[in-house]
């Protein structure tokens, strides 16, 4: 495990070129997948587009970092001796009672919309 940082987010941000351009159709698809409403004005659309393009540029920059094999960082979870977390698909985690169906869980929610949970913004939190 490395004893000091192998790269710097600050340096990476300085190196980030603009991300690839996002078209209106792709922007609409991302909003639909995230269950968000598209900004209604051109200024909001451009700001959202610019922010997403910058994020994509950062993700591309992080992906471009070359990591030497064998320098993998281990999982930092600590479990009591004799206990572990199952990571195999289809097997319930140790101590779990049951696995609930997605539709059943949605049915328990106070509010849903188009298959998504609707969570009210906490009081006092500003909206954009």
Coordinates of N, CA and C in Angstrom, one line a residue:
X1 N 0.9 -1.2 0.0 CA 0.0 0.0 0.0 C 0.9 1.2 0.0
X2 N 0.6 2.2 -0.9 CA 1.5 3.4 -0.9 C 1.4 4.2 0.4
X3 N 2.5 4.8 0.7 CA 2.6 5.5 2.0 C 2.3 7.0 1.7
X4 N 2.3 7.4 0.4 CA 1.9 8.8 0.1 C 1.2 8.8 -1.2
X5 N 0.5 9.9 -1.5 CA -0.4 10.0 -2.7 C 0.5 9.7 -3.9
X6 N -0.1 9.0 -4.8 CA 0.5 8.7 -6.1 C 0.1 9.7 -7.2
X7 N -0.9 10.4 -6.9 CA -1.3 11.5 -7.8 C -2.1 12.5 -7.1
X8 N -2.3 13.7 -7.6 CA -3.0 14.8 -6.9 C -4.2 15.2 -7.7
X9 N -5.3 15.4 -7.0 CA -6.5 15.8 -7.6 C -6.3 17.3 -8.1
X10 N -5.6 18.1 -7.3 CA -5.4 19.5 -7.7 C -4.6 19.5 -9.0
X11 N -3.5 18.7 -9.1 CA -2.8 18.7 -10.4 C -3.6 18.2 -11.5
X12 N -4.4 17.2 -11.2 CA -5.3 16.6 -12.3 C -6.3 17.6 -12.8
X13 N -6.9 18.4 -11.8 CA -7.8 19.4 -12.2 C -7.2 20.5 -13.1
X14 N -5.9 20.8 -12.8 CA -5.2 21.7 -13.7 C -5.0 21.2 -15.1
X15 N -4.8 19.9 -15.2 CA -4.5 19.3 -16.5 C -5.8 18.9 -17.3
X16 N -6.9 19.0 -16.7 CA -8.2 18.6 -17.3 C -8.5 19.5 -18.5
X17 N -8.6 18.8 -19.7 CA -9.0 19.6 -20.8 C -10.5 19.5 -20.8
X18 N -11.2 20.3 -21.7 CA -12.6 20.2 -21.7 C -13.0 18.8 -22.1
X19 N -14.1 18.3 -21.4 CA -14.6 17.0 -21.7 C -15.2 17.0 -23.1
X20 N -15.6 15.8 -23.5 CA -16.3 15.8 -24.9 C -17.6 16.6 -24.8
X21 N -18.0 17.0 -25.9 CA -19.2 17.8 -26.0 C -20.5 16.9 -25.8
X22 N -21.4 17.4 -25.1 CA -22.7 16.7 -24.9 C -23.8 17.4 -25.7
X23 N -24.5 16.6 -26.5 CA -25.5 17.2 -27.3 C -26.8 17.3 -26.5
X24 N -27.8 18.0 -27.1 CA -29.1 18.2 -26.4 C -29.8 16.9 -26.1
X25 N -29.7 15.9 -27.1 CA -30.4 14.6 -26.9 C -29.8 13.9 -25.8
X26 N -28.4 13.9 -25.7 CA -27.8 13.1 -24.6 C -28.0 13.8 -23.3
X27 N -28.1 15.1 -23.3 CA -28.4 15.9 -22.0 C -29.8 15.5 -21.6
X28 N -30.8 15.4 -22.5 CA -32.1 15.0 -22.2 C -32.2 13.6 -21.6
X29 N -31.4 12.7 -22.2 CA -31.4 11.3 -21.8 C -30.8 11.2 -20.4
X30 N -29.7 12.0 -20.1 CA -29.1 11.9 -18.7 C -30.1 12.4 -17.7
X31 N -30.9 13.5 -18.0 CA -31.9 14.0 -17.1 C -33.0 13.0 -16.9
X32 N -33.4 12.3 -18.0 CA -34.5 11.3 -17.8 C -34.0 10.1 -17.0
X33 N -32.7 9.7 -17.2 CA -32.2 8.6 -16.4 C -32.1 8.9 -14.9
X34 N -31.7 10.2 -14.7 CA -31.6 10.7 -13.3 C -32.9 11.1 -12.7
X35 N -34.0 11.0 -13.4 CA -35.3 11.5 -13.0 C -35.3 12.9 -12.6
X36 N -34.6 13.7 -13.4 CA -34.5 15.2 -13.2 C -35.2 15.9 -14.3
X37 N -35.7 17.1 -14.0 CA -36.2 18.0 -15.0 C -35.1 18.8 -15.7
X38 N -35.2 18.9 -17.0 CA -34.3 19.7 -17.8 C -34.5 21.2 -17.4
X39 N -33.4 22.0 -17.3 CA -33.6 23.4 -17.2 C -34.5 24.0 -18.3
X40 N -35.3 24.9 -18.0 CA -36.3 25.4 -19.0 C -35.7 26.5 -19.8
X41 N -34.7 27.2 -19.3 CA -34.1 28.3 -20.0 C -32.8 28.0 -20.7
X42 N -32.4 28.7 -21.7 CA -31.1 28.4 -22.4 C -29.9 28.5 -21.5
X43 N -29.9 29.5 -20.6 CA -28.8 29.8 -19.7 C -28.6 28.6 -18.8
X44 N -29.7 28.0 -18.3 CA -29.6 26.8 -17.4 C -29.1 25.6 -18.1
X45 N -29.6 25.5 -19.4 CA -29.1 24.3 -20.2 C -27.6 24.4 -20.5
X46 N -27.1 25.6 -20.8 CA -25.7 25.8 -21.1 C -24.9 25.6 -19.8
X47 N -25.3 26.1 -18.7 CA -24.6 25.9 -17.4 C -24.5 24.4 -17.1
X48 N -25.7 23.7 -17.2 CA -25.7 22.3 -16.9 C -24.8 21.5 -17.9
X49 N -24.8 21.8 -19.2 CA -24.0 21.2 -20.2 C -22.5 21.4 -19.9
X50 N -22.2 22.7 -19.6 CA -20.8 23.0 -19.3 C -20.3 22.2 -18.0
X51 N -21.1 22.2 -17.0 CA -20.7 21.4 -15.8 C -20.5 19.9 -16.0
X52 N -21.5 19.3 -16.8 CA -21.3 17.9 -17.1 C -20.1 17.6 -18.0
X53 N -19.9 18.5 -18.9 CA -18.7 18.3 -19.8 C -17.4 18.4 -19.0
X54 N -17.4 19.3 -18.0 CA -16.2 19.4 -17.1 C -16.0 18.1 -16.3
X55 N -17.2 17.6 -15.8 CA -17.1 16.3 -15.0 C -16.6 15.2 -15.8
X56 N -17.1 15.1 -17.1 CA -16.6 14.0 -18.0 C -15.1 14.2 -18.2
X57 N -14.7 15.4 -18.4 CA -13.2 15.6 -18.6 C -12.4 15.1 -17.4
X58 N -12.9 15.4 -16.1 CA -12.3 14.9 -14.9 C -12.3 13.4 -14.9
X59 N -13.4 12.8 -15.2 CA -13.5 11.3 -15.2 C -12.5 10.7 -16.2
X60 N -12.4 11.3 -17.4 CA -11.5 10.8 -18.4 C -10.1 11.0 -17.9
X61 N -9.7 12.1 -17.2 CA -8.4 12.3 -16.7 C -8.0 11.3 -15.6
X62 N -9.0 11.0 -14.7 CA -8.7 9.9 -13.7 C -8.5 8.6 -14.4
X63 N -9.3 8.3 -15.4 CA -9.2 7.0 -16.1 C -7.8 6.9 -16.8
X64 N -7.2 8.0 -17.2 CA -6.0 8.0 -17.9 C -4.8 7.8 -17.0
X65 N -4.9 7.8 -15.7 CA -3.8 7.6 -14.8 C -3.3 6.2 -14.9
X66 N -2.1 6.0 -15.1 CA -1.5 4.6 -15.2 C -1.1 4.2 -13.8
X67 N -1.6 3.0 -13.5 CA -1.3 2.4 -12.2 C -0.5 1.1 -12.4
X68 N 0.6 1.0 -11.7 CA 1.4 -0.2 -11.8 C 0.7 -1.4 -11.2
X69 N 0.8 -2.6 -11.9 CA 0.2 -3.8 -11.4 C 0.9 -4.1 -10.1
X70 N 0.1 -4.7 -9.1 CA 0.7 -5.1 -7.9 C 0.6 -4.0 -6.8
X71 N 0.2 -2.8 -7.2 CA 0.1 -1.7 -6.2 C -1.4 -1.5 -5.8
X72 N -2.2 -2.6 -5.9 CA -3.6 -2.5 -5.6 C -3.7 -2.1 -4.1
X73 N -4.7 -1.2 -3.9 CA -5.0 -0.9 -2.5 C -6.0 -1.9 -2.0
X74 N -5.8 -2.4 -0.9 CA -6.7 -3.4 -0.3 C -7.9 -2.8 0.2
X75 N -8.9 -3.6 0.4 CA -10.2 -3.1 1.0 C -9.9 -2.8 2.4
X76 N -10.4 -1.6 2.8 CA -10.1 -1.1 4.2 C -11.1 -1.5 5.2
X77 N -12.0 -2.4 4.9 CA -13.1 -2.8 5.9 C -12.4 -3.7 6.9
X78 N -12.8 -3.6 8.1 CA -12.3 -4.4 9.2 C -13.6 -5.2 9.8
X79 N -13.5 -6.5 9.8 CA -14.6 -7.3 10.3 C -14.2 -8.1 11.5
X80 N -15.1 -8.3 12.4 CA -14.8 -9.2 13.6 C -14.3 -10.5 13.1
X81 N -13.4 -11.1 13.9 CA -12.8 -12.4 13.5 C -14.0 -13.4 13.3
X82 N -13.9 -14.1 12.2 CA -14.9 -15.2 11.9 C -16.1 -14.7 11.1
X83 N -16.2 -13.3 10.9 CA -17.3 -12.8 10.2 C -16.8 -12.2 8.9
X84 N -17.6 -12.1 7.9 CA -17.2 -11.5 6.6 C -18.5 -11.1 5.8
X85 N -18.2 -10.3 4.8 CA -19.4 -9.9 4.0 C -19.3 -10.7 2.7
X86 N -20.4 -11.4 2.4 CA -20.5 -12.1 1.1 C -20.6 -11.2 -0.1
X87 N -19.8 -11.4 -1.1 CA -19.9 -10.5 -2.2 C -20.4 -11.3 -3.5
X88 N -20.7 -12.5 -3.3 CA -21.2 -13.3 -4.5 C -22.7 -12.9 -4.8
X89 N -22.9 -12.8 -6.1 CA -24.3 -12.4 -6.5 C -25.3 -13.6 -6.1
X90 N -26.4 -13.2 -5.7 CA -27.5 -14.1 -5.4 C -27.4 -14.7 -4.0
X91 N -26.4 -14.4 -3.2 CA -26.3 -14.9 -1.9 C -26.6 -13.7 -0.9
X92 N -27.5 -13.9 0.0 CA -27.7 -12.8 1.0 C -26.5 -12.6 1.9
X93 N -26.3 -11.3 2.3 CA -25.2 -11.0 3.2 C -25.5 -11.7 4.5
X94 N -24.4 -12.0 5.2 CA -24.5 -12.6 6.5 C -25.4 -11.8 7.4
X95 N -26.3 -12.4 8.1 CA -27.2 -11.7 9.0 C -28.4 -11.1 8.4
X96 N -28.5 -11.1 7.1 CA -29.7 -10.6 6.4 C -30.9 -11.5 6.6
X97 N -32.1 -11.0 6.7 CA -33.2 -11.9 7.0 C -33.9 -12.3 5.6
X98 N -34.0 -11.3 4.7 CA -34.6 -11.6 3.4 C -34.2 -10.6 2.4
X99 N -34.4 -11.0 1.2 CA -34.2 -10.0 0.1 C -35.5 -9.6 -0.4
X100 N -35.7 -8.3 -0.5 CA -37.0 -7.7 -0.9 C -37.0 -7.4 -2.4
X101 N -38.1 -7.6 -3.0 CA -38.3 -7.3 -4.4 C -38.4 -5.8 -4.6
X102 N -37.8 -5.3 -5.7 CA -37.8 -3.9 -6.0 C -39.2 -3.3 -6.0
X103 N -40.2 -3.9 -6.7 CA -41.5 -3.4 -6.7 C -42.2 -3.4 -5.3
X104 N -41.8 -4.4 -4.5 CA -42.4 -4.4 -3.1 C -41.8 -3.2 -2.3
X105 N -40.5 -3.0 -2.5 CA -39.9 -1.8 -1.8 C -40.5 -0.5 -2.2
X106 N -40.7 -0.4 -3.6 CA -41.3 0.9 -4.0 C -42.7 1.0 -3.5
X107 N -43.4 -0.1 -3.3 CA -44.7 0.0 -2.7 C -44.8 0.5 -1.3
X108 N -43.7 0.3 -0.6 CA -43.6 0.8 0.8 C -43.3 2.3 0.9
X109 N -42.8 2.9 -0.2 CA -42.5 4.3 -0.1 C -43.7 5.2 0.0
X110 N -43.5 6.3 0.7 CA -44.6 7.3 0.8 C -45.0 7.8 -0.6
X111 N -44.0 8.2 -1.4 CA -44.2 8.7 -2.7 C -43.2 8.1 -3.7
X112 N -43.7 7.8 -4.9 CA -42.9 7.4 -6.0 C -43.4 8.1 -7.3
X113 N -42.5 8.1 -8.2 CA -42.9 8.7 -9.5 C -42.1 8.0 -10.6
X114 N -42.8 7.4 -11.6 CA -42.3 6.6 -12.7 C -41.2 5.6 -12.2
X115 N -41.5 4.9 -11.2 CA -40.5 3.9 -10.7 C -39.4 4.4 -9.9
X116 N -39.4 5.6 -9.4 CA -38.3 6.2 -8.6 C -38.9 6.6 -7.3
X117 N -38.1 6.6 -6.2 CA -38.5 7.2 -4.9 C -38.5 8.7 -5.1
X118 N -39.5 9.3 -4.4 CA -39.5 10.8 -4.4 C -39.2 11.2 -2.9
X119 N -38.1 12.0 -2.8 CA -37.7 12.4 -1.5 C -37.8 13.9 -1.4
X120 N -38.5 14.4 -0.4 CA -38.6 15.9 -0.3 C -37.3 16.5 0.1
X121 N -37.0 17.7 -0.3 CA -35.8 18.4 0.0 C -35.9 18.8 1.5
X122 N -34.9 18.6 2.3 CA -34.9 19.0 3.7 C -35.3 20.5 3.9
X123 N -36.1 20.8 4.9 CA -36.5 22.2 5.1 C -35.3 23.1 5.3
X124 N -35.3 24.2 4.7 CA -34.2 25.1 4.8 C -33.1 25.0 3.8
X125 N -33.1 23.9 3.1 CA -32.1 23.6 2.0 C -32.5 24.4 0.8
X126 N -31.7 25.2 0.2 CA -32.1 26.0 -0.9 C -32.2 25.1 -2.2
X127 N -33.2 25.5 -3.0 CA -33.3 24.8 -4.3 C -32.6 25.6 -5.4
X128 N -32.2 24.9 -6.4 CA -31.5 25.6 -7.5 C -32.5 26.2 -8.4

